Each structure stands twice: as structure tokens, then as C-alpha cells.
Short mmCIF file of C-alpha atoms in Angstrom, two decimals:
data_model
loop_
_atom_site.label_atom_id
_atom_site.label_comp_id
_atom_site.label_asym_id
_atom_site.label_seq_id
_atom_site.Cartn_x
_atom_site.Cartn_y
_atom_site.Cartn_z
CA UNK A 27 148.37 49.66 -8.66
CA UNK A 28 146.75 51.05 -5.50
CA UNK A 29 149.62 53.53 -5.07
CA UNK A 30 149.16 54.75 -8.66
CA UNK A 31 145.42 55.18 -8.12
CA UNK A 32 146.12 57.17 -4.96
CA UNK A 33 148.44 59.46 -6.89
CA UNK A 34 146.32 59.89 -10.03
CA UNK A 35 142.75 58.96 -9.13
CA UNK A 36 139.88 61.42 -9.22
CA UNK A 37 138.99 60.91 -5.57
CA UNK A 38 141.89 63.11 -4.45
CA UNK A 39 139.89 66.10 -5.67
CA UNK A 40 136.51 64.98 -4.31
CA UNK A 41 134.81 65.43 -0.99
CA UNK A 42 131.24 64.78 0.14
CA UNK A 43 128.74 67.49 -0.77
CA UNK A 44 128.82 70.25 1.83
CA UNK A 45 125.13 70.75 2.54
CA UNK A 46 125.46 72.57 5.87
CA UNK A 47 127.71 73.38 8.82
CA UNK A 48 126.34 70.30 10.63
CA UNK A 49 128.67 67.40 11.45
CA UNK A 50 129.96 65.66 8.31
CA UNK A 51 128.78 68.77 6.38
CA UNK A 52 125.20 67.49 6.58
CA UNK A 53 126.15 64.82 4.04
CA UNK A 54 125.53 61.86 6.32
CA UNK A 55 124.88 60.96 9.93
CA UNK A 56 127.44 58.22 9.58
CA UNK A 57 131.08 58.40 8.62
CA UNK A 58 131.72 59.02 4.93
CA UNK A 59 134.34 56.83 3.26
CA UNK A 60 136.14 59.95 2.04
CA UNK A 61 137.05 62.89 4.26
CA UNK A 62 134.85 66.02 4.42
CA UNK A 63 136.65 69.22 3.44
CA UNK A 64 137.51 71.13 6.63
CA UNK A 65 136.00 74.36 5.23
CA UNK A 66 132.44 72.95 5.34
CA UNK A 67 131.46 75.26 8.22
CA UNK A 68 132.11 78.32 6.00
CA UNK A 69 131.40 76.90 2.53
CA UNK A 70 128.13 75.01 2.22
CA UNK A 71 124.82 75.02 0.37
CA UNK A 72 122.75 76.18 3.33
CA UNK A 73 124.84 79.33 3.86
CA UNK A 74 125.01 80.05 0.12
CA UNK A 75 121.23 79.82 -0.28
CA UNK A 76 120.71 82.12 2.72
CA UNK A 77 122.95 84.83 1.26
CA UNK A 78 121.55 87.47 -1.10
CA UNK A 79 125.04 87.82 -2.64
CA UNK A 80 125.89 84.22 -3.47
CA UNK A 81 126.67 81.95 -6.38
CA UNK A 82 123.22 80.37 -5.89
CA UNK A 83 121.43 83.75 -6.21
CA UNK A 84 123.61 84.73 -9.18
CA UNK A 85 122.64 81.54 -11.02
CA UNK A 86 118.98 82.17 -10.21
CA UNK A 87 119.35 85.58 -11.88
CA UNK A 88 121.03 84.02 -14.92
CA UNK A 89 118.21 81.47 -15.28
CA UNK A 90 115.56 84.19 -14.95
CA UNK A 91 117.27 86.23 -17.70
CA UNK A 92 117.45 83.17 -19.95
CA UNK A 93 113.70 82.69 -19.53
CA UNK A 94 112.96 86.41 -20.08
CA UNK A 95 115.14 86.99 -23.15
CA UNK A 96 114.75 84.56 -26.02
CA UNK A 97 117.84 86.16 -27.63
CA UNK A 98 120.11 84.58 -25.00
CA UNK A 99 119.43 81.14 -26.48
CA UNK A 100 118.23 81.81 -30.01
CA UNK A 101 119.68 85.20 -30.91
CA UNK A 102 122.53 85.88 -33.28
CA UNK A 103 125.97 85.82 -31.68
CA UNK A 104 128.17 88.78 -32.65
CA UNK A 105 131.69 88.88 -31.18
CA UNK A 106 132.98 92.21 -29.82
CA UNK A 107 136.62 93.03 -28.95
CA UNK A 108 137.73 89.82 -30.67
CA UNK A 109 141.41 90.73 -30.49
CA UNK A 110 141.40 91.36 -26.74
CA UNK A 111 143.12 88.51 -24.92
CA UNK A 112 141.57 89.16 -21.47
CA UNK A 113 138.06 90.45 -22.20
CA UNK A 114 135.30 88.30 -23.66
CA UNK A 115 132.51 90.44 -25.08
CA UNK A 116 129.65 89.74 -27.46
CA UNK A 117 126.17 90.75 -28.56
CA UNK A 118 123.12 88.53 -28.71
CA UNK A 119 120.44 89.97 -30.98
CA UNK A 120 117.00 88.85 -32.01
CA UNK A 121 114.48 91.20 -33.54
CA UNK A 122 114.55 94.41 -31.51
CA UNK A 123 116.34 92.76 -28.59
CA UNK A 124 120.05 93.55 -28.25
CA UNK A 125 122.00 92.22 -25.30
CA UNK A 126 125.71 92.71 -24.61
CA UNK A 127 127.89 90.58 -22.36
CA UNK A 128 131.26 91.96 -21.26
CA UNK A 129 133.54 89.93 -18.99
CA UNK A 130 137.08 90.52 -17.75
CA UNK A 131 138.74 87.11 -17.51
CA UNK A 132 141.85 88.40 -15.78
CA UNK A 133 142.98 89.29 -12.29
CA UNK A 134 143.84 92.86 -13.28
CA UNK A 135 141.81 96.03 -13.79
CA UNK A 136 141.34 96.89 -17.47
CA UNK A 137 139.93 99.69 -19.59
CA UNK A 138 138.20 98.94 -22.88
CA UNK A 139 136.51 101.24 -25.40
CA UNK A 140 132.94 100.29 -26.26
CA UNK A 141 131.88 103.79 -27.33
CA UNK A 142 130.51 102.49 -30.64
CA UNK A 143 127.68 100.88 -28.60
CA UNK A 144 126.93 103.95 -26.49
CA UNK A 145 123.29 104.89 -26.23
CA UNK A 146 121.04 106.52 -23.71
CA UNK A 147 118.75 103.57 -23.02
CA UNK A 148 121.22 100.88 -21.95
CA UNK A 149 120.26 98.97 -18.80
CA UNK A 150 122.54 96.75 -16.72
CA UNK A 151 120.59 93.52 -16.31
CA UNK A 152 123.21 91.66 -14.31
CA UNK A 153 126.58 92.45 -12.80
CA UNK A 154 128.69 90.32 -10.53
CA UNK A 155 130.07 93.46 -8.87
CA UNK A 156 126.67 94.96 -8.08
CA UNK A 157 127.24 98.03 -10.25
CA UNK A 158 124.10 99.25 -11.97
CA UNK A 159 125.60 101.72 -14.44
CA UNK A 160 127.82 101.14 -17.44
CA UNK A 161 129.77 103.84 -19.29
CA UNK A 162 130.44 102.71 -22.85
CA UNK A 163 133.29 105.18 -23.44
CA UNK A 164 136.26 103.94 -21.48
CA UNK A 165 134.82 100.99 -19.60
CA UNK A 166 136.66 100.31 -16.36
CA UNK A 167 136.55 96.58 -15.66
CA UNK A 168 137.71 95.35 -12.29
CA UNK A 169 139.29 91.89 -12.07
CA UNK A 170 136.76 89.25 -13.12
CA UNK A 171 133.96 91.80 -13.68
CA UNK A 172 131.05 90.53 -15.77
CA UNK A 173 128.04 92.42 -17.10
CA UNK A 174 124.94 91.75 -19.14
CA UNK A 175 123.46 94.92 -20.62
CA UNK A 176 120.29 95.47 -22.61
CA UNK A 177 120.90 97.97 -25.40
#
């Protein structure tokens, strides 16, 4: 039974939380019962929070947008590019608020046509690539690009 648990148990994919680059990843001053991932000196909460370009900061931006735009939670969901197998795009609308999310879920660069949504007052609210402009004609999406745009 112990051999089977070692082969199929969840603990094979777990390590102690990597809080910092300190010994034992800042998880404990003792010795954890399960090994710390050796990348803890490069991948840890302390470094991520200190970076302006981190997953932590990106999630802070997402939470701020959720609080600012009621449409994100309560707006109507309207799929866009439904037939595309690599791009997930949709509108969230509520009253005068119109938000569009466009995300490339592939490892390749893609071009999609969103010209039907083109307008002069679109604003990029969030982008994981740092780009602040969005051309609705032939949209060039880099691998794993994601945007939220206010229309």
C-alpha cells in the first residue's frame, strides 16, 4: 500500500509554501517533512510581491477592476469568436458599460478580426503583455496574450 501511495499520492506534487529565499523557503525554521522545491531562491512570495511585473500585481489589478466595474460580475455575458479554437473572447455589458476580454490560449502568435467592435474610445484596462493599445482590425495576439478593454 505504501508503494502505491508513493506512486499515486498527491504529496508528490506538493512542496512547502515558498515564502522567501531564506532557508527552507521561509516556511519553517525546522525541517519540513516534505522537501522544499530547489527553485525557492528564485520563485517565492517575497520576490513576487516586490516585483511590479508579477502574478501578485496582476491579480491585484484584476481585483481592482472587479471592484470598479460591476459588469464584470453582474453584466451580460456575450461570447465573441465562438468558433475559434485558440482564442477565448467575450463581452460583459451592463447599462452603458461594455467590456471586452480577448485571450490567446495557445503558444503561437495569432491574428483575429474584431473590426466589428472598432471604435475610437476603446481603452486597454489590463494586458499581460504591457501593451496599452489595441487595434480592432487585424488583432495580433502573441502567445498567451490577454486583454481587457473598455469599449
